[in-house]
């Protein structure tokens, strides 16, 4: 069963929680696998948290819309917002940094890049459009080594 | 997000977290956890009740671990769900904060 829906959010922590409750219910209805639901939920949370923290400085009437499309093996979220330009695909997380003493940033984007199968970004009409695609790994069909 | 604290023998503080450690949950526990971290040198955090862990939650845990280590103490995490464990591993946090299976092992980490 494919479930498609959308939700309009304010860029606030409370609305991230509201998204999570809404998303959990949609995943149950779609019957998608827990790991797939967990991957997309984490990705969307990281993008929303980043937008709340940095994306709406000087924006008078900020808003975010999240569209989802959930299938058995593929889950897609499209996040549209009227915040400042930000294409997370170009963000590079510093490797070999000292986690105990360094600035603890970049975890969220690194998680998105790890969990998403595909990231598509565009900006038009002063809006960010980020499409996140997560997929279940294909079942292994290789036979045993001989 | 609920934070409960229990004093254990050996001056170990048990912190039990329950709920989603998303941006809202992290905001709720950041100040109380930071306050606890400044006062205790042996802290174990029960993650069994954490239903969701995002990077903002990782940052709160990392800040607490830093504060405790600054006082030559140890913060140890235990009993994360499989998904939380995956996030801890992906971010590399499990390389600098002990993440173990159960309370007894977490206490042992604090007493090393």
CSV table of C-alpha atoms in Angstrom, one decimal:
chain,number,residue,atom,x,y,z
A,1,UNK,CA,0.0,0.0,0.0
A,2,UNK,CA,1.3,3.4,-1.0
A,3,UNK,CA,0.7,6.3,1.4
A,4,UNK,CA,1.1,9.8,0.3
A,5,UNK,CA,0.4,12.9,2.3
A,6,UNK,CA,1.7,16.3,3.4
A,7,UNK,CA,2.0,18.3,6.5
A,8,UNK,CA,2.6,22.0,7.0
A,9,UNK,CA,4.9,23.0,9.9
A,10,UNK,CA,6.1,26.0,11.7
A,11,UNK,CA,9.9,25.9,12.3
A,12,UNK,CA,9.7,25.1,16.0
A,13,UNK,CA,10.8,22.1,18.1
A,14,UNK,CA,7.2,21.4,19.0
A,15,UNK,CA,6.2,21.1,15.4
A,16,UNK,CA,9.1,18.6,14.8
A,17,UNK,CA,7.5,16.5,17.5
A,18,UNK,CA,4.2,17.0,15.8
A,19,UNK,CA,5.7,15.8,12.5
A,20,UNK,CA,7.2,12.7,14.2
A,21,UNK,CA,3.8,11.6,15.6
A,22,UNK,CA,2.2,12.2,12.2
A,23,UNK,CA,4.9,10.3,10.4
A,24,UNK,CA,4.8,7.4,12.8
A,25,UNK,CA,1.1,7.0,12.1
A,26,UNK,CA,1.6,7.1,8.3
A,27,UNK,CA,4.3,4.5,8.5
A,28,UNK,CA,2.1,2.2,10.4
A,29,UNK,CA,-0.7,2.7,7.9
A,30,UNK,CA,1.7,2.1,5.0
A,31,UNK,CA,3.1,-1.0,6.7
A,32,UNK,CA,6.6,-0.1,5.7
A,33,UNK,CA,9.6,-1.8,7.4
A,34,UNK,CA,10.9,-0.2,10.6
A,35,UNK,CA,14.4,0.3,9.4
A,36,UNK,CA,13.1,2.2,6.3
A,37,UNK,CA,10.8,4.3,8.4
A,38,UNK,CA,13.6,5.0,10.9
A,39,UNK,CA,16.0,6.1,8.1
A,40,UNK,CA,13.6,8.6,6.6
A,41,UNK,CA,12.4,9.9,10.0
A,42,UNK,CA,16.0,10.6,11.1
A,43,UNK,CA,16.8,12.3,7.8
A,44,UNK,CA,13.7,14.6,8.0
A,45,UNK,CA,14.4,15.4,11.7
A,46,UNK,CA,18.0,16.4,10.9
A,47,UNK,CA,16.9,18.7,8.0
A,48,UNK,CA,14.1,20.3,10.1
A,49,UNK,CA,16.5,20.8,13.1
A,50,UNK,CA,19.0,22.4,10.8
A,51,UNK,CA,16.4,24.7,9.3
A,52,UNK,CA,15.1,25.7,12.7
A,53,UNK,CA,18.6,26.5,13.9
A,54,UNK,CA,20.0,28.3,10.9
A,55,UNK,CA,17.5,28.6,8.1
A,56,UNK,CA,15.1,31.3,8.9
A,57,UNK,CA,17.1,34.3,10.1
A,58,UNK,CA,15.4,37.4,8.9
A,59,UNK,CA,12.4,35.5,7.4
A,60,UNK,CA,9.2,37.2,8.4
A,61,UNK,CA,6.7,34.3,7.9
A,62,UNK,CA,8.7,31.1,8.0
A,63,UNK,CA,7.1,27.8,7.0
A,64,UNK,CA,8.0,24.3,6.1
A,65,UNK,CA,6.0,21.7,4.2
A,66,UNK,CA,6.9,18.0,4.2
A,67,UNK,CA,5.4,15.7,1.6
A,68,UNK,CA,5.9,12.0,2.0
A,69,UNK,CA,5.4,9.0,-0.2
A,70,UNK,CA,5.8,5.6,1.5
A,71,UNK,CA,6.0,2.3,-0.3
A,72,UNK,CA,7.2,-1.1,0.9
A,73,UNK,CA,10.7,-0.7,-0.3
A,74,UNK,CA,11.1,3.1,-0.8
A,75,UNK,CA,10.2,6.1,1.3
A,76,UNK,CA,10.5,9.6,0.0
A,77,UNK,CA,10.2,13.0,1.8
A,78,UNK,CA,10.2,16.3,0.0
A,79,UNK,CA,10.9,19.2,2.3
A,80,UNK,CA,9.9,22.6,1.0
A,81,UNK,CA,10.7,25.8,3.0
A,82,UNK,CA,11.0,29.5,2.5
A,83,UNK,CA,14.2,29.8,4.4
A,84,UNK,CA,17.6,30.9,3.2
A,85,UNK,CA,19.5,29.0,0.5
A,86,UNK,CA,21.0,25.8,1.8
A,87,UNK,CA,22.1,22.8,-0.2
A,88,UNK,CA,23.3,20.2,2.2
A,89,UNK,CA,24.7,18.0,-0.5
A,90,UNK,CA,27.7,20.3,-0.7
A,91,UNK,CA,28.4,20.2,3.0
A,92,UNK,CA,31.6,18.3,3.9
A,93,UNK,CA,32.0,17.0,7.4
A,94,UNK,CA,35.6,17.2,8.7
A,95,UNK,CA,37.1,13.8,9.1
A,96,UNK,CA,39.4,12.8,11.9
A,97,UNK,CA,38.3,15.6,14.1
A,98,UNK,CA,38.5,15.3,17.9
A,99,UNK,CA,35.0,14.7,19.0
A,100,UNK,CA,35.7,15.3,22.7
A,101,UNK,CA,37.2,18.8,22.2
A,102,UNK,CA,36.1,20.0,18.8
A,103,UNK,CA,32.9,21.8,17.7
A,104,UNK,CA,30.2,19.1,17.8
A,105,UNK,CA,28.6,20.1,14.5
A,106,UNK,CA,27.8,18.3,11.3
A,107,UNK,CA,26.5,15.1,12.8
A,108,UNK,CA,23.0,15.7,11.4
A,109,UNK,CA,24.1,16.2,7.8
A,110,UNK,CA,26.5,13.3,8.0
A,111,UNK,CA,23.6,11.1,9.2
A,112,UNK,CA,21.4,12.3,6.3
A,113,UNK,CA,24.1,11.5,3.8
A,114,UNK,CA,24.6,8.1,5.3
A,115,UNK,CA,20.9,7.1,5.5
A,116,UNK,CA,19.6,8.6,2.2
A,117,UNK,CA,19.9,6.6,-0.9
A,118,UNK,CA,19.5,9.8,-2.9
A,119,UNK,CA,19.3,13.5,-2.3
A,120,UNK,CA,17.9,16.0,-4.8
A,121,UNK,CA,17.9,19.7,-4.2
A,122,UNK,CA,16.6,22.7,-6.1
A,123,UNK,CA,15.8,26.3,-5.3
A,124,UNK,CA,13.1,28.3,-7.1
A,125,UNK,CA,10.6,31.0,-6.2
A,126,UNK,CA,12.9,31.6,-3.1
A,127,UNK,CA,12.1,28.2,-1.8
A,128,UNK,CA,14.3,25.3,-0.9
A,129,UNK,CA,13.1,21.9,-2.3
A,130,UNK,CA,14.9,18.9,-0.8
A,131,UNK,CA,13.9,15.4,-1.9
A,132,UNK,CA,15.2,12.6,0.3
A,133,UNK,CA,14.9,9.0,-0.9
A,134,UNK,CA,15.5,6.1,1.4
A,135,UNK,CA,15.3,2.5,0.3
A,136,UNK,CA,15.5,-0.9,1.8
A,137,UNK,CA,18.7,-2.7,0.8
A,138,UNK,CA,18.1,-5.2,-2.0
A,139,UNK,CA,17.9,-8.7,-0.8
A,140,UNK,CA,21.1,-10.6,-1.3
A,141,UNK,CA,20.6,-13.1,-4.2
A,142,UNK,CA,24.2,-14.3,-4.5
A,143,UNK,CA,24.7,-18.0,-3.8
A,144,UNK,CA,27.2,-19.4,-1.4
A,145,UNK,CA,30.9,-19.3,-2.3
A,146,UNK,CA,32.1,-22.5,-3.8
B,1,UNK,CA,11.1,13.7,27.3
B,2,UNK,CA,11.5,12.6,30.9
B,3,UNK,CA,14.7,12.7,32.9
B,4,UNK,CA,14.8,10.8,36.2
B,5,UNK,CA,17.8,10.5,38.5
B,6,UNK,CA,18.8,7.9,41.1
B,7,UNK,CA,21.7,7.9,43.4
B,8,UNK,CA,23.5,4.5,43.4
B,9,UNK,CA,26.1,3.1,45.8
B,10,UNK,CA,29.7,4.3,45.0
B,11,UNK,CA,28.6,7.8,44.2
B,12,UNK,CA,27.2,6.8,40.9
B,13,UNK,CA,24.4,8.8,39.5
B,14,UNK,CA,21.9,6.9,37.3
B,15,UNK,CA,20.0,9.1,34.8
B,16,UNK,CA,17.0,7.4,33.1
B,17,UNK,CA,15.8,9.1,29.9
B,18,UNK,CA,12.4,8.2,28.5
B,19,UNK,CA,10.9,9.5,25.2
B,20,UNK,CA,12.1,10.9,22.0
B,21,UNK,CA,15.4,12.7,22.0
B,22,UNK,CA,14.5,14.9,19.0
B,23,UNK,CA,15.0,18.6,18.9
B,24,UNK,CA,12.2,19.1,21.4
B,25,UNK,CA,13.3,16.4,23.8
B,26,UNK,CA,16.9,17.5,23.7
B,27,UNK,CA,15.8,21.0,24.6
B,28,UNK,CA,13.9,19.7,27.6
B,29,UNK,CA,16.9,17.8,29.1
B,30,UNK,CA,19.8,19.9,28.1
B,31,UNK,CA,19.8,22.2,31.1
B,32,UNK,CA,19.0,19.6,33.8
B,33,UNK,CA,21.6,17.2,32.3
B,34,UNK,CA,24.2,19.9,32.2
B,35,UNK,CA,23.5,20.8,35.8
B,36,UNK,CA,23.9,17.2,36.9
B,37,UNK,CA,27.1,16.8,34.9
B,38,UNK,CA,28.7,19.7,36.8
B,39,UNK,CA,28.0,18.0,40.1
B,40,UNK,CA,28.8,14.4,39.5
B,41,UNK,CA,31.9,12.5,38.3
B,42,UNK,CA,30.3,9.1,37.7
B,43,UNK,CA,27.2,9.2,35.6
B,44,UNK,CA,25.4,6.4,33.8
B,45,UNK,CA,22.6,7.1,31.4
B,46,UNK,CA,19.9,4.5,30.7
B,47,UNK,CA,18.9,4.8,27.1
B,48,UNK,CA,16.4,1.9,27.0
B,49,UNK,CA,13.4,4.2,27.1
B,50,UNK,CA,14.8,6.6,24.3
B,51,UNK,CA,12.4,5.9,21.4
B,52,UNK,CA,14.2,8.1,18.9
B,53,UNK,CA,17.7,9.6,18.8
B,54,UNK,CA,18.7,12.5,16.5
B,55,UNK,CA,22.0,14.3,16.3
B,56,UNK,CA,20.7,17.1,18.5
B,57,UNK,CA,20.4,14.5,21.3
B,58,UNK,CA,23.9,13.3,20.5
B,59,UNK,CA,25.2,16.8,21.0
B,60,UNK,CA,23.5,17.1,24.5
B,61,UNK,CA,25.0,13.8,25.5
B,62,UNK,CA,28.4,14.8,24.2
B,63,UNK,CA,28.3,18.1,26.1
B,64,UNK,CA,27.5,16.3,29.3
B,65,UNK,CA,30.3,13.8,28.7
B,66,UNK,CA,32.7,16.7,28.2
B,67,UNK,CA,31.7,18.5,31.4
B,68,UNK,CA,32.1,15.3,33.4
B,69,UNK,CA,35.5,14.5,31.8
B,70,UNK,CA,36.6,18.0,32.6
B,71,UNK,CA,36.2,17.0,36.3
B,72,UNK,CA,38.1,13.7,35.6
B,73,UNK,CA,34.9,11.7,35.6
B,74,UNK,CA,33.2,9.3,33.3
B,75,UNK,CA,29.8,9.3,31.6
B,76,UNK,CA,28.6,5.9,30.3
B,77,UNK,CA,25.6,5.1,28.2
B,78,UNK,CA,23.8,1.8,28.4
B,79,UNK,CA,21.0,-0.2,26.9
B,80,UNK,CA,20.3,1.8,23.7
B,81,UNK,CA,17.8,0.4,21.2
B,82,UNK,CA,19.2,-1.0,18.0
B,83,UNK,CA,18.4,2.2,16.1
B,84,UNK,CA,19.9,4.4,18.8
B,85,UNK,CA,23.0,2.2,18.8
B,86,UNK,CA,23.2,2.7,15.0
B,87,UNK,CA,23.1,6.5,15.4
B,88,UNK,CA,25.8,6.4,18.2
B,89,UNK,CA,28.0,4.3,15.9
B,90,UNK,CA,27.5,6.4,12.8
B,91,UNK,CA,28.5,9.6,14.6
B,92,UNK,CA,31.5,8.0,16.2
B,93,UNK,CA,30.3,8.9,19.7
B,94,UNK,CA,30.7,5.3,20.8
B,95,UNK,CA,34.4,5.8,20.3
B,96,UNK,CA,34.7,8.5,23.0
B,97,UNK,CA,31.8,7.7,25.3
B,98,UNK,CA,31.4,4.1,26.6
B,99,UNK,CA,28.2,2.5,25.3
B,100,UNK,CA,27.5,-0.8,26.9
B,101,UNK,CA,24.6,-3.3,27.2
B,102,UNK,CA,23.6,-3.0,30.8
B,103,UNK,CA,23.7,-1.1,34.0
B,104,UNK,CA,26.3,-3.2,35.8
B,105,UNK,CA,28.7,-2.8,32.9
B,106,UNK,CA,28.1,0.9,32.8
B,107,UNK,CA,28.9,1.2,36.5
B,108,UNK,CA,32.1,-0.8,35.9
B,109,UNK,CA,33.1,1.7,33.2
B,110,UNK,CA,32.8,4.5,35.7
B,111,UNK,CA,35.0,2.7,38.2
B,112,UNK,CA,37.8,1.8,35.8
